[in-house]
mmCIF file of C-alpha atoms and ligand atoms in Angstrom:
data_model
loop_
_atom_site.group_PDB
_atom_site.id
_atom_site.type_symbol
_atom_site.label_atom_id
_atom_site.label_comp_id
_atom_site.label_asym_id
_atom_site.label_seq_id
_atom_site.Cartn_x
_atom_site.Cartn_y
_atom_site.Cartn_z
ATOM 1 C CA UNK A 287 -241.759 67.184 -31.732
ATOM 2 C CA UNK A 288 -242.749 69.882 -33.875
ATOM 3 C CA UNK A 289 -246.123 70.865 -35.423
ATOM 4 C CA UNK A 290 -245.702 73.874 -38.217
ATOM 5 C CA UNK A 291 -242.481 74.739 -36.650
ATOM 6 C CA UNK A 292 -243.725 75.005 -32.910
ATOM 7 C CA UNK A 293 -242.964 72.664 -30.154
ATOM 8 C CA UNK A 294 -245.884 70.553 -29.183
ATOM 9 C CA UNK A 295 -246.337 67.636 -27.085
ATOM 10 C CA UNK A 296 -247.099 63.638 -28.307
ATOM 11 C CA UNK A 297 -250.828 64.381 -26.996
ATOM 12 C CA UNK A 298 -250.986 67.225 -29.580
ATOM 13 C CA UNK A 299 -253.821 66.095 -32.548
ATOM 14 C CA UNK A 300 -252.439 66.495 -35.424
ATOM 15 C CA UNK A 301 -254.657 68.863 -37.636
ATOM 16 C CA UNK A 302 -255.120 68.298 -41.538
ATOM 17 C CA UNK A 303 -251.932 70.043 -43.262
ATOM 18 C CA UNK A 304 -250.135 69.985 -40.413
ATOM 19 C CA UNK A 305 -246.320 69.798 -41.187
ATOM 20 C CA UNK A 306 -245.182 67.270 -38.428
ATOM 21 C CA UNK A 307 -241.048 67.062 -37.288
ATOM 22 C CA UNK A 308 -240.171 64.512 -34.838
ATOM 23 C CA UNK A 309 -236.487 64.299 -33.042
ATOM 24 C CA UNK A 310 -235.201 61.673 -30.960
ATOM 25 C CA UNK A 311 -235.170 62.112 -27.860
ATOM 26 C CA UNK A 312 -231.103 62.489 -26.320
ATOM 27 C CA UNK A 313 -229.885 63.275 -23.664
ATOM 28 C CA UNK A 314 -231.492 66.709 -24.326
ATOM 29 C CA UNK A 315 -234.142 66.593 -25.722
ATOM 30 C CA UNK A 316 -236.067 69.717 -25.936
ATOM 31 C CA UNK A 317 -234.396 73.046 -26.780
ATOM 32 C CA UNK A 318 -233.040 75.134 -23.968
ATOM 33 C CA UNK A 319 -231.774 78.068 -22.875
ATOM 34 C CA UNK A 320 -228.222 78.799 -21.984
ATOM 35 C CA UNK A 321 -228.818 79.188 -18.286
ATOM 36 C CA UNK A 322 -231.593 77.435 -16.656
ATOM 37 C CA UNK A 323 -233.436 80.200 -15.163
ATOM 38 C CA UNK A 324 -237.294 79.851 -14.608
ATOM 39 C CA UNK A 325 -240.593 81.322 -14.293
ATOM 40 C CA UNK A 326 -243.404 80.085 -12.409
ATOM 41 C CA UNK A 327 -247.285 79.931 -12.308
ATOM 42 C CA UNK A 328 -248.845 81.962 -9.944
ATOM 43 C CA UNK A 329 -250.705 78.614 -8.570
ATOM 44 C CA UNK A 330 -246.724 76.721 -8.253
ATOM 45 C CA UNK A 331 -245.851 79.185 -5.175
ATOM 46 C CA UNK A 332 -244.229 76.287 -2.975
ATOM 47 C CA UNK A 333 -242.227 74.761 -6.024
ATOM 48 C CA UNK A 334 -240.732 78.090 -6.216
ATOM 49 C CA UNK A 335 -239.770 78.405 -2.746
ATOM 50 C CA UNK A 336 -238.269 74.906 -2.936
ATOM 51 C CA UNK A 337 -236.187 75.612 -6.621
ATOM 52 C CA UNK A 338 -235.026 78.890 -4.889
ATOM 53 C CA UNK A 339 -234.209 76.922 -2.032
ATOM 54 C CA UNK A 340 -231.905 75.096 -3.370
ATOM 55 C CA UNK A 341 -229.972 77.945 -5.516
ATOM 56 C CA UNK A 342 -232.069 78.170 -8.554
ATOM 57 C CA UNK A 343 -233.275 81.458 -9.798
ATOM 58 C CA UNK A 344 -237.007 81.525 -10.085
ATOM 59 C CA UNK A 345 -239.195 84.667 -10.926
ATOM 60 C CA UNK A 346 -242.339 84.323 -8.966
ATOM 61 C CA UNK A 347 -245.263 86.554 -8.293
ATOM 62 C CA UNK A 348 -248.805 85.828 -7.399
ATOM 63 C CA UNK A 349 -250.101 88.347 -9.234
ATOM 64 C CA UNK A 350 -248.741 88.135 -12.859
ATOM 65 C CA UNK A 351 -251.175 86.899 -15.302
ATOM 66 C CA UNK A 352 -251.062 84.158 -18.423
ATOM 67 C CA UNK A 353 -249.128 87.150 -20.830
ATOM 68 C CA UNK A 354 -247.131 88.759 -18.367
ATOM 69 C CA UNK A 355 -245.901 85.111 -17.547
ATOM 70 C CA UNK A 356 -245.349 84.295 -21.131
ATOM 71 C CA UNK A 357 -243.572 87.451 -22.200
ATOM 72 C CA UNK A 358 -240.924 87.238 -19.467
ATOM 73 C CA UNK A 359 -240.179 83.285 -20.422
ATOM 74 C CA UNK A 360 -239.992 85.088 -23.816
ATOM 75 C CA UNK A 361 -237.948 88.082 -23.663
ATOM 76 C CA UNK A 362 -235.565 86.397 -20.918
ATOM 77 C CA UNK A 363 -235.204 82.821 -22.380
ATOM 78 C CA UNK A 364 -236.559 81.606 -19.205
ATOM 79 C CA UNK A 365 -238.340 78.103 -18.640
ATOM 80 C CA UNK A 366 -242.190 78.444 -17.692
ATOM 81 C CA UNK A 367 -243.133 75.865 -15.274
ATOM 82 C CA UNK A 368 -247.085 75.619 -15.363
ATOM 83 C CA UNK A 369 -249.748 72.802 -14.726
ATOM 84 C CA UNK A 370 -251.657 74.966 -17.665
ATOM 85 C CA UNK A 371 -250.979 73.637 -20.938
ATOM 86 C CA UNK A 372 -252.950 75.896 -22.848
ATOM 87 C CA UNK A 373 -250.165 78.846 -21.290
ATOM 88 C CA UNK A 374 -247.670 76.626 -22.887
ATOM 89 C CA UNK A 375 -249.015 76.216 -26.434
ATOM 90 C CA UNK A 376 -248.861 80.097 -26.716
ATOM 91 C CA UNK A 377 -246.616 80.868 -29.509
ATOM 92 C CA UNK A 378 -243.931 83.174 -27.652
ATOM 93 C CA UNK A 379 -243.600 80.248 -25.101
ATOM 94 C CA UNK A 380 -240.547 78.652 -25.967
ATOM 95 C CA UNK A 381 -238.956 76.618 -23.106
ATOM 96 C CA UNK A 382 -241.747 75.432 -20.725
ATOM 97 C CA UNK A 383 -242.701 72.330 -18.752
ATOM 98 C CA UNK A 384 -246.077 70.751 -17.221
ATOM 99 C CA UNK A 385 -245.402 69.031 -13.645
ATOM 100 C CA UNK A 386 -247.489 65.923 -13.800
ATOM 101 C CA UNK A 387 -247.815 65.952 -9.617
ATOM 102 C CA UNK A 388 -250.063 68.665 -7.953
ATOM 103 C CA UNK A 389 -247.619 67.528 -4.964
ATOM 104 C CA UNK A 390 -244.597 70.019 -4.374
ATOM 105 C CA UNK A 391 -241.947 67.793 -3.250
ATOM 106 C CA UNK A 392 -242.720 65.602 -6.529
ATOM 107 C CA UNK A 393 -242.647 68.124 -8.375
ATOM 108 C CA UNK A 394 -238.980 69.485 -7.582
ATOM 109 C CA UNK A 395 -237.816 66.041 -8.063
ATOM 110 C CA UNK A 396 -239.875 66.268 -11.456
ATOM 111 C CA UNK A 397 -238.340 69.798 -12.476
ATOM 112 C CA UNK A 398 -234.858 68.512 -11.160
ATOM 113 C CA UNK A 399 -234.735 65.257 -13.182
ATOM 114 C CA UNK A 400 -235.795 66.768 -15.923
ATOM 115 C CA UNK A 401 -233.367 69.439 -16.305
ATOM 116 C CA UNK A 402 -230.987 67.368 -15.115
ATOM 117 C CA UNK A 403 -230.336 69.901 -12.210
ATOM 118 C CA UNK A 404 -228.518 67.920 -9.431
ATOM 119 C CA UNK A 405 -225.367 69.062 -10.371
ATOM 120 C CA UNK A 406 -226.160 72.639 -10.185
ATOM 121 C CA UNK A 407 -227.645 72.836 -6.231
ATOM 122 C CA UNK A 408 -226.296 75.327 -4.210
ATOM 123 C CA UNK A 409 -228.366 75.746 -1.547
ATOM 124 C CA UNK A 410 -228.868 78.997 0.714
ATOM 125 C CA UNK A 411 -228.188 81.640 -1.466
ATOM 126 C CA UNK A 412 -231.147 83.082 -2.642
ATOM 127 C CA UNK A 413 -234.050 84.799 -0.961
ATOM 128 C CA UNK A 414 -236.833 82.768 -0.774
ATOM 129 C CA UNK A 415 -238.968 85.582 -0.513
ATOM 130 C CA UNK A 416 -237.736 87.921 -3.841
ATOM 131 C CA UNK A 417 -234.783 85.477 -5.441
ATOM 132 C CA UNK A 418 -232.112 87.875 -5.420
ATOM 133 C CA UNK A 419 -228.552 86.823 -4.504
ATOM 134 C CA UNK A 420 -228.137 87.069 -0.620
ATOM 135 C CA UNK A 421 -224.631 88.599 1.222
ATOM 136 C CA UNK A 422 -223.036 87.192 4.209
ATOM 137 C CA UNK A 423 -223.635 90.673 6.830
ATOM 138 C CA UNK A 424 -221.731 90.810 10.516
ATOM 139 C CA UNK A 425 -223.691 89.729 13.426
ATOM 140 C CA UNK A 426 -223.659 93.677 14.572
ATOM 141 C CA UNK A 427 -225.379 94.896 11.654
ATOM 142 C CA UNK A 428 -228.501 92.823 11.898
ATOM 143 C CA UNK A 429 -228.361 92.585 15.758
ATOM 144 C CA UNK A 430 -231.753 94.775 16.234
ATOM 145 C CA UNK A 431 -233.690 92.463 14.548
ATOM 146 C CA UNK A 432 -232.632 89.414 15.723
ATOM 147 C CA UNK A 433 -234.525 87.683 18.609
ATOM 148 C CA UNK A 434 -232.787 87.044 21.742
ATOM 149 C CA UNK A 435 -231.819 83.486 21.586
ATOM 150 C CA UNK A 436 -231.278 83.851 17.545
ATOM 151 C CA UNK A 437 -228.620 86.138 19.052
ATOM 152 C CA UNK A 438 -227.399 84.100 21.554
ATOM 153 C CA UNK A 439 -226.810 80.987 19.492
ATOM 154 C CA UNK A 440 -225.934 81.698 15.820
ATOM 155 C CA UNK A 441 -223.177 84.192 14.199
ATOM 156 C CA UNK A 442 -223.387 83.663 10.945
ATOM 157 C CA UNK A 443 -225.880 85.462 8.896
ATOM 158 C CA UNK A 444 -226.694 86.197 5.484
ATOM 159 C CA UNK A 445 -228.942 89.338 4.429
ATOM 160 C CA UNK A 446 -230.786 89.999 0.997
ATOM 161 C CA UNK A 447 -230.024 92.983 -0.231
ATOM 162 C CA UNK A 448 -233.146 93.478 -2.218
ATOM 163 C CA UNK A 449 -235.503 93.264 0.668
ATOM 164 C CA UNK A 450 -233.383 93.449 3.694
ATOM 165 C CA UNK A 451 -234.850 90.066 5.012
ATOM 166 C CA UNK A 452 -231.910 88.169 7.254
ATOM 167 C CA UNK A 453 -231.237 84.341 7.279
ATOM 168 C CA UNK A 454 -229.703 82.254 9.589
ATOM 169 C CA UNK A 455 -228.796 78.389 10.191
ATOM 170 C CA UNK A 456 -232.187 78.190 12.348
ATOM 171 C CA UNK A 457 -233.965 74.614 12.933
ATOM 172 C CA UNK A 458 -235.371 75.224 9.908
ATOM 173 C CA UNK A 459 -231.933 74.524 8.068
ATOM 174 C CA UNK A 460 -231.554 71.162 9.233
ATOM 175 C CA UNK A 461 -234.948 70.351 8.031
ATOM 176 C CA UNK A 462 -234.324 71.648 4.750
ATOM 177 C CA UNK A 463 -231.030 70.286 4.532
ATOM 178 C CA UNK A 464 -232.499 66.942 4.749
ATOM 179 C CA UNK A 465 -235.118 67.480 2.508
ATOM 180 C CA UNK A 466 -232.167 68.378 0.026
ATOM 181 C CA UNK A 467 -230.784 65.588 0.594
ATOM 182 C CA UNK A 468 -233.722 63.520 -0.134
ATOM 183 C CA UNK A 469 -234.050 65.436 -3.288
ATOM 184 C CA UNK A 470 -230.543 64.640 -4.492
ATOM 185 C CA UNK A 471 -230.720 60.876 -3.647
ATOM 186 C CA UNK A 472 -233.825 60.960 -5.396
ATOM 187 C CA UNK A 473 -233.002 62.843 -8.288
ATOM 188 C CA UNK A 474 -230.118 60.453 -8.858
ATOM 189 C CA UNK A 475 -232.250 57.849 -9.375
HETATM 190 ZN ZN1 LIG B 372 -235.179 89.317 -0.681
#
């Protein structure tokens, strides 16, 4: 829906003069960008974690205000994910979303369903900390900062090359791997 050529939402009161276009809503049914890349509110820090989690690439940073936010969904065709809908009425916003839930693992499943994202999961290849594209390293080259039974039981390991932080199939993967699981099964729904 469109008020005066700018996308609005159905709770949006219509002002007098206002020219109003409404367009069914398909299987799409909100313009977007070519690749589904995001950027996220300052206050959505463990929705990020989670979308980078599971492969998605997510600009993040607890200190970038309202404009800087808006201006980088702008100039990179990124979608802003905010629970401020104000942010998303600003004019340069163009792709954006509200999560309804102020709960984290709803609100993946929110952001997932609505972007129709199952498809596209590819978990463990992003830093969680600063999103960049991680490399698989040998055990030798990150065997000083490994702790001694990290180095006794794993071999595979995966390093960012952004911020040098090192990953490895810890007992935190199988936790997260069944929490993506739960989010596919419940995506598909
Ligand atoms: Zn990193």
């Amino acid at each position: 829906m469109l008020a005066n050529e700018r996308m609005v939402r159905f709770e949006y009161q219509v002002q007098h003069g206002d020219t109003i276009s409404v367009y069914p809503a398909a299987a799409g049914d909100e313009p977007l960008p070519a690749d589904l890349r995001f950027v996220l509110d300052n206050h959505l820090g463990r929705l990020a974690a989670y979308l980078r989690m599971l492969g998605f690439d997510v600009i993040y940073h607890p200190d970038y205000d309202d404009q800087v936010l808006a201006e980088i969904s702008a100039g990179e065709e990124r979608i802003l994910l905010t629970r401020d809908r104000r942010l998303l009425m600003r004019k340069i916003v163009r792709y954006g979303y509200c999560p309804r839930s102020l709960e984290s693992h709803q609100q993946v499943l929110e952001v997932l369903r609505r972007y129709n994202l199952a498809e596209k999961i590819a978990p463990f290849r992003r830093c969680l900390r600063c999103n960049h594209l991680l490399e698989l390293v040998r055990k030798d080259e990150v065997l000083d900062r490994l702790e001694p039974l990290t180095r006794l039981y794993y071999d595979e390991f995966h390093r960012c090359p952004a911020c040098g932080q090192v990953y490895w199939k810890g007992s935190h993967y199988e936790r997260m791997l069944v929490l993506i699981e739960r989010m596919r099964r419940d995506q598909a729904r």
